[in-house]
Coordinates of C-alpha atoms and ligand atoms in Angstrom, one line a residue:
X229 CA 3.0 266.1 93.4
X230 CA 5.4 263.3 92.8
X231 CA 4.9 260.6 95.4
X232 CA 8.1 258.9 97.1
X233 CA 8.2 255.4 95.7
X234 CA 11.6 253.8 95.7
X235 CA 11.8 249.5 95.1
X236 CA 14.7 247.6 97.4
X237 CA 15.9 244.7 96.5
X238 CA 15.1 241.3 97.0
X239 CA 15.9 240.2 100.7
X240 CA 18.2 236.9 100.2
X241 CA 16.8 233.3 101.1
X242 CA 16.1 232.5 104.8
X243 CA 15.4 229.3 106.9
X244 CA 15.6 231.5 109.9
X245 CA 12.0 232.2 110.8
X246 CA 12.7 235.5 112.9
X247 CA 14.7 237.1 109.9
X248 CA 11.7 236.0 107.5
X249 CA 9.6 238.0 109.9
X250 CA 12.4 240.9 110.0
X251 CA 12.2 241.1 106.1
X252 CA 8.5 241.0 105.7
X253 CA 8.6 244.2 108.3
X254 CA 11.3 246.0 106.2
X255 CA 10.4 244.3 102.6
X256 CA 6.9 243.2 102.9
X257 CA 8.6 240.1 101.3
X258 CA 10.6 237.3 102.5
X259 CA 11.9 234.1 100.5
X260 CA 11.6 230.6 102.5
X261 CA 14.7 228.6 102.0
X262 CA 13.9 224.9 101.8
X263 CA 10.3 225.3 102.8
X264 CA 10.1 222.0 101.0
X265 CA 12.3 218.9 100.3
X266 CA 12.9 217.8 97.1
X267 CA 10.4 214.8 97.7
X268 CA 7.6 217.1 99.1
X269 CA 8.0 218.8 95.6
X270 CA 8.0 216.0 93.5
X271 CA 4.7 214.3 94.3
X272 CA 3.4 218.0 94.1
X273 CA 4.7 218.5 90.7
X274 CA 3.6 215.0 89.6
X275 CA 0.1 215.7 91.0
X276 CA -0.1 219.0 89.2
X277 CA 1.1 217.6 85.6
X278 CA -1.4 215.2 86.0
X279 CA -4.1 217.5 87.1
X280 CA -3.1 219.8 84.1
X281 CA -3.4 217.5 81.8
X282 CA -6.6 216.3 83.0
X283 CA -8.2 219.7 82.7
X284 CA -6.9 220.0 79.2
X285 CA -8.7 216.8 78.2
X286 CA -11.8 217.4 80.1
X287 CA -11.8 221.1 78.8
X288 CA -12.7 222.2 82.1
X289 CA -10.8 225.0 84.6
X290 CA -9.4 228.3 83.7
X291 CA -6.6 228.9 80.8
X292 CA -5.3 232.3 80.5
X293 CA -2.9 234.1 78.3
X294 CA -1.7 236.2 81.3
X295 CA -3.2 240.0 80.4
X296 CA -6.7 239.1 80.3
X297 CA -6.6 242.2 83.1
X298 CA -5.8 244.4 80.8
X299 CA -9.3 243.7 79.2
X300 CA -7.1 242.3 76.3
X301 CA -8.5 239.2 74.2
X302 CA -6.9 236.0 73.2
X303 CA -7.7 232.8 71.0
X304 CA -7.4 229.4 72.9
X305 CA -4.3 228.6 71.3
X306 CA -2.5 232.3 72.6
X307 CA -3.5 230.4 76.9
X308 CA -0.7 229.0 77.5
X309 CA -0.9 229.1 81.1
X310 CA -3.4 227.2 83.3
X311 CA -4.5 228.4 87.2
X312 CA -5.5 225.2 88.7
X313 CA -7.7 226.1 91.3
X314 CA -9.3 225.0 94.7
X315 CA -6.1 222.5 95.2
X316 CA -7.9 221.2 98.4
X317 CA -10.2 218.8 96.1
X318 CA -7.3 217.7 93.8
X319 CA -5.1 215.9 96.2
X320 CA -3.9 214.7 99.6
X321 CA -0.6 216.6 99.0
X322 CA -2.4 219.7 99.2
X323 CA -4.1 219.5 102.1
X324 CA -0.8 220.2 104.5
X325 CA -0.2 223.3 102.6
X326 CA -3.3 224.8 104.4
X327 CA -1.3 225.5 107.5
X328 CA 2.0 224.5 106.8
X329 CA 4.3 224.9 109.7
X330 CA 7.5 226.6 107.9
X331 CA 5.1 229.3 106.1
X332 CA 1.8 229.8 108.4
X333 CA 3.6 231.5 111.3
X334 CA 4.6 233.8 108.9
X335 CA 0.9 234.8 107.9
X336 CA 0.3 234.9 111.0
X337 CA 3.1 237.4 111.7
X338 CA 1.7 240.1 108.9
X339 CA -2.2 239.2 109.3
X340 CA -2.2 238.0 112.7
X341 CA -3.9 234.7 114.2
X342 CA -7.2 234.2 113.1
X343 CA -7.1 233.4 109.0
X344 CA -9.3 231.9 106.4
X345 CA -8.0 230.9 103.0
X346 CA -8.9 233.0 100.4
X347 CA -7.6 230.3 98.1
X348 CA -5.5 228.0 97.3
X349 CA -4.2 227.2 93.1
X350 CA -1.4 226.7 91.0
X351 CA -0.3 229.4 88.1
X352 CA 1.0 227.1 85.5
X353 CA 2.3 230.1 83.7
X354 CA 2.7 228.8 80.0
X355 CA 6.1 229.7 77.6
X356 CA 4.6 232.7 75.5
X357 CA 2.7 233.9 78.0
X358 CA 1.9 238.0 78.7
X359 CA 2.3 239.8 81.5
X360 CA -0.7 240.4 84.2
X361 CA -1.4 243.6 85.3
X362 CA 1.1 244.8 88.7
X363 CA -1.1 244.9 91.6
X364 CA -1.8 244.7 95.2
X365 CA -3.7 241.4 96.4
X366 CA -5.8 243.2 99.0
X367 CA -6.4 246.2 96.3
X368 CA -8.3 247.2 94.1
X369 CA -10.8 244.2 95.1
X370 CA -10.8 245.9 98.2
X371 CA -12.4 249.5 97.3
X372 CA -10.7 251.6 99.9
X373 CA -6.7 251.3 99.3
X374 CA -6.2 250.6 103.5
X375 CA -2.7 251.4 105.2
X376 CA -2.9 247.9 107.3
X377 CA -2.7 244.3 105.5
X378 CA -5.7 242.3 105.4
X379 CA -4.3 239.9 103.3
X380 CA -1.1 237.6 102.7
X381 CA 0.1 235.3 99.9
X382 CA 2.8 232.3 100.0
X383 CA 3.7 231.2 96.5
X384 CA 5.4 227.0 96.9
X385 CA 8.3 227.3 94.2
X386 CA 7.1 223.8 92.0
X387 CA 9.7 224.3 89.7
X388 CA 12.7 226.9 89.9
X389 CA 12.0 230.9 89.2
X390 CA 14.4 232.7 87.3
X391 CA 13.4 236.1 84.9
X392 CA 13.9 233.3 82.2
X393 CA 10.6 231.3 83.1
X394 CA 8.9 234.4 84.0
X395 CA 9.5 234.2 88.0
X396 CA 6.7 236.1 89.9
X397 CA 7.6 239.5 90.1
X398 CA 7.5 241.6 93.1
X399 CA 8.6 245.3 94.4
X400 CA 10.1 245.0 97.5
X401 CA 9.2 247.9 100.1
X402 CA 5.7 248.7 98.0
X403 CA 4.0 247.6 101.3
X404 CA 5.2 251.0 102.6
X405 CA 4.4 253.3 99.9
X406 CA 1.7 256.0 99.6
X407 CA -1.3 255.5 97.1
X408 CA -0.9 254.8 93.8
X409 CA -3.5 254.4 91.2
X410 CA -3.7 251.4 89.2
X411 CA -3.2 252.7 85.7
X412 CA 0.2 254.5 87.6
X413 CA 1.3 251.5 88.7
X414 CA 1.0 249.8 85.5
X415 CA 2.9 252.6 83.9
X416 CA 6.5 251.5 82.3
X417 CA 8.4 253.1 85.4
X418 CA 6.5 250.6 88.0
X419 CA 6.5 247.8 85.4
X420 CA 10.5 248.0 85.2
X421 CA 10.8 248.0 89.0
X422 CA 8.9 244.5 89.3
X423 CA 11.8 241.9 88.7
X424 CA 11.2 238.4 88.3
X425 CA 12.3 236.6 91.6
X426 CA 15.3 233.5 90.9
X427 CA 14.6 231.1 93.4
X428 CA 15.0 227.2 93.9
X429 CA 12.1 224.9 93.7
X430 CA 11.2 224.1 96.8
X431 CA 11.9 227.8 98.4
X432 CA 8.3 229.4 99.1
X433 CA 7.9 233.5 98.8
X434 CA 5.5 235.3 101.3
X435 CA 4.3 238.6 101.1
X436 CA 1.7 240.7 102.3
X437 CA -1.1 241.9 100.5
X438 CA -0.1 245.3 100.0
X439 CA 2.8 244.5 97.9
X440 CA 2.8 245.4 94.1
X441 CA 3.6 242.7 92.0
X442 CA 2.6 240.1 88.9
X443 CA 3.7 237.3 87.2
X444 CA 7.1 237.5 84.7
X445 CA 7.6 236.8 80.9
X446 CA 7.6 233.1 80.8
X447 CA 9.6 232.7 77.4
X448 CA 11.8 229.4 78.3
X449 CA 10.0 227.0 76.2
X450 CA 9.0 224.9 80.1
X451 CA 5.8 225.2 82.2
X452 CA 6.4 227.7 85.1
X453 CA 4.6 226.2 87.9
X454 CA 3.6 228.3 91.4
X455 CA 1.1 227.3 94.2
X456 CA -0.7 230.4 95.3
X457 CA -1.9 229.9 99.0
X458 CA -3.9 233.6 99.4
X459 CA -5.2 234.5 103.4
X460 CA -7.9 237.0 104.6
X461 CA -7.9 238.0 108.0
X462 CA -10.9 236.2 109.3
X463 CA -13.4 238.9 109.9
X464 CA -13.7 239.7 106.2
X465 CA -17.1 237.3 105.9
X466 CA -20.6 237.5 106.7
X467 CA -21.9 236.5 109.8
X468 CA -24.6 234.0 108.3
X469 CA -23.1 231.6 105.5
X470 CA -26.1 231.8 103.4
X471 CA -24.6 229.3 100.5
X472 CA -24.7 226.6 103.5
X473 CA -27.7 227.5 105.3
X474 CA -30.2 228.5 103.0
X475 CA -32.7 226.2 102.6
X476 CA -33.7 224.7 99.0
X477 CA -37.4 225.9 99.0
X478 CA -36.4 229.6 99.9
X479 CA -33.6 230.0 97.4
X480 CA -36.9 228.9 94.5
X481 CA -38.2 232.1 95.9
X482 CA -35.3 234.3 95.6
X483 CA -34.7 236.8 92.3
X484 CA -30.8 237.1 91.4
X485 CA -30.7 240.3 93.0
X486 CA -31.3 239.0 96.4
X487 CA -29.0 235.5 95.7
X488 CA -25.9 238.2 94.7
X489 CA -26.8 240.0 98.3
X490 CA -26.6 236.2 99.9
X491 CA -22.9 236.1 98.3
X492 CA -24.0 233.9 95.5
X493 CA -22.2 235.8 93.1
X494 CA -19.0 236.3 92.9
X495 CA -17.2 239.8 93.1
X496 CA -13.9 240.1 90.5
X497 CA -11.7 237.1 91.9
X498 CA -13.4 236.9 94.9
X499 CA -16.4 234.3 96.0
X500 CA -16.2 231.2 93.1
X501 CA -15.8 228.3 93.0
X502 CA -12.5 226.4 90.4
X503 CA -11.2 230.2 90.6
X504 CA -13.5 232.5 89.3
X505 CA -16.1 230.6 88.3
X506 CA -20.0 231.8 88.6
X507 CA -21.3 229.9 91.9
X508 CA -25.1 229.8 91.1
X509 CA -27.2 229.5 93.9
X510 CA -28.3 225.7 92.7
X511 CA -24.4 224.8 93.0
X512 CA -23.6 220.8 94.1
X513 CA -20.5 220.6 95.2
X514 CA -20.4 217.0 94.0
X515 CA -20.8 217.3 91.0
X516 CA -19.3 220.7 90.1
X517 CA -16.7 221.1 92.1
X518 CA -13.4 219.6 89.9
X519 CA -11.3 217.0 91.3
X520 CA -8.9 214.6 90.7
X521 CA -8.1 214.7 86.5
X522 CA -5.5 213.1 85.1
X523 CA -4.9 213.0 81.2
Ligands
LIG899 O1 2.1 233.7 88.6 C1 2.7 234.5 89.3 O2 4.0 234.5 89.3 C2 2.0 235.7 90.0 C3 0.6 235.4 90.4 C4 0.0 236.5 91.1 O3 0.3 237.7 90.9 C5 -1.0 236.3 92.2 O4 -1.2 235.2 92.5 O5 -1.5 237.3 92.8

């Protein structure tokens, strides 16, 4: 049986934080008008060039050609984009994007008030990039496809979106709608309801993790740059934070089995460190952890 899936339309830029709550009700969406002034956005963007170029020189962080979900294979040369994780350590301008005060109350309003970060990076989406498989933040990481939202995602507009520079692309209403599988929703019918968002730099875009959506055809000959500040609701964690409290002669007596139990492993996207990196159980965060590049 057909299931009803129909996408709205974007809901048009608000500064008004009671209508951004209205349209992530109705949309599961809602576009920040001015989260950000044009100074705010400038040292951002200034810091992530540099932090870009940096990463290209030390060959470290994650490139991407955009469809790697897709299990398709690229060379080096065909990553054009760059996810610049775990902003935290790569400068003081990131740090108020944690809890920002024009965007948190709206995670708050779809996850409610006790969050932890699920993380925080840039998609530097490259000119001649592909397109990423549609999906839902909170699923298919999340094994059981759940009708509440456990998750929410802001996306800080660096530079402008438009479906010229492959603006990230979301369905509107998909919040509401009843199971799809994955493969479905990749099909062409979901993929032409996904349109790239245009949007100012400076405007932020919330949603809530039940939302389809992806990034856009990036074919402008610019860098496309997005900060992706992803919350869980706070409960999804384990009791006992075993990468802290472990101590060093125990984990010498651990097999890998029982160090991916602990959560030294990570699951899909989930649980790295820099993205989706492997966080062995030896980890320092000193020295591993990337900070501040520059090229
Ligand atoms: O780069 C984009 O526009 C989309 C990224 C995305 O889909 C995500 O962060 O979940």
């Amino acid at each position: 049986m057909e299931v009803e899936t129909k996408p709205l339309d974007y809901p048009p830029l608000t500064d008004d934080l009671e209508e951004a709550k209205n349209h992530l009700d109705e949309y599961g969406v809602c576009i920040v008008k001015d989260a950000f002034s044009p100074e705010e956005v400038d040292v951002i963007d200034k810091r992530l060039k540099e932090q870009f170029a940096g990463e290209e020189k030390h060959k470290v962080g994650t490139k991407s050609r955009g469809d790697e979900g897709y299990g398709v294979k690229s060379s080096n040369e065909e990553k054009v984009s760059r996810l610049v994780w775990n902003l935290i350590n790569k400068g003081d301008c990131f740090i108020p994007l944690i809890d920002h005060p024009k965007l948190f109350p709206l995670i708050n309003h779809i996850i409610g008030e006790h969050v932890v970060l699920c993380s925080m990076g840039a998609h530097m989406n490259g000119s001649g990039n592909e397109r990423m498989p549609l999906h839902m933040d909170q699923w298919p990481l999340v094994p059981h496809p759940l009708d509440f939202p456990v998750m929410a995602n802001t996306m800080v507009l660096v530079t402008d979106n438009s479906p010229e520079n492959g603006g990230t692309r979301l369905i509107p209403g998909s919040h509401k709608w009843p199971k799809i599988d994955y493969k479905t929703a990749n099909s062409s019918k979901y993929q032409d309801m996904a349109k790239s968002i245009t949007a100012p730099k400076g405007s932020a875009i919330v949603w809530e993790g039940r939302v389809w959506h992806g990034n856009g055809l990036n074919r402008s000959g610019e860098v496309r740059s997005n900060i992706s500040i992803a919350y869980l609701q706070s409960w999804i964690r384990p009791q006992e934070n075993s990468q802290y409290s472990v101590r060093e002669g125990v984990l010498e007596k651990l097999t890998e089995k029982q160090k991916e139990v602990l959560g030294f492993s990570p699951f899909g996207t989930l649980g790295g460190h820099d993205g989706s990196s492997v966080s062995r159980a030896e980890f320092d965060r000193n020295r591993e952890s990337i900070g501040i590049l520059k090229g």
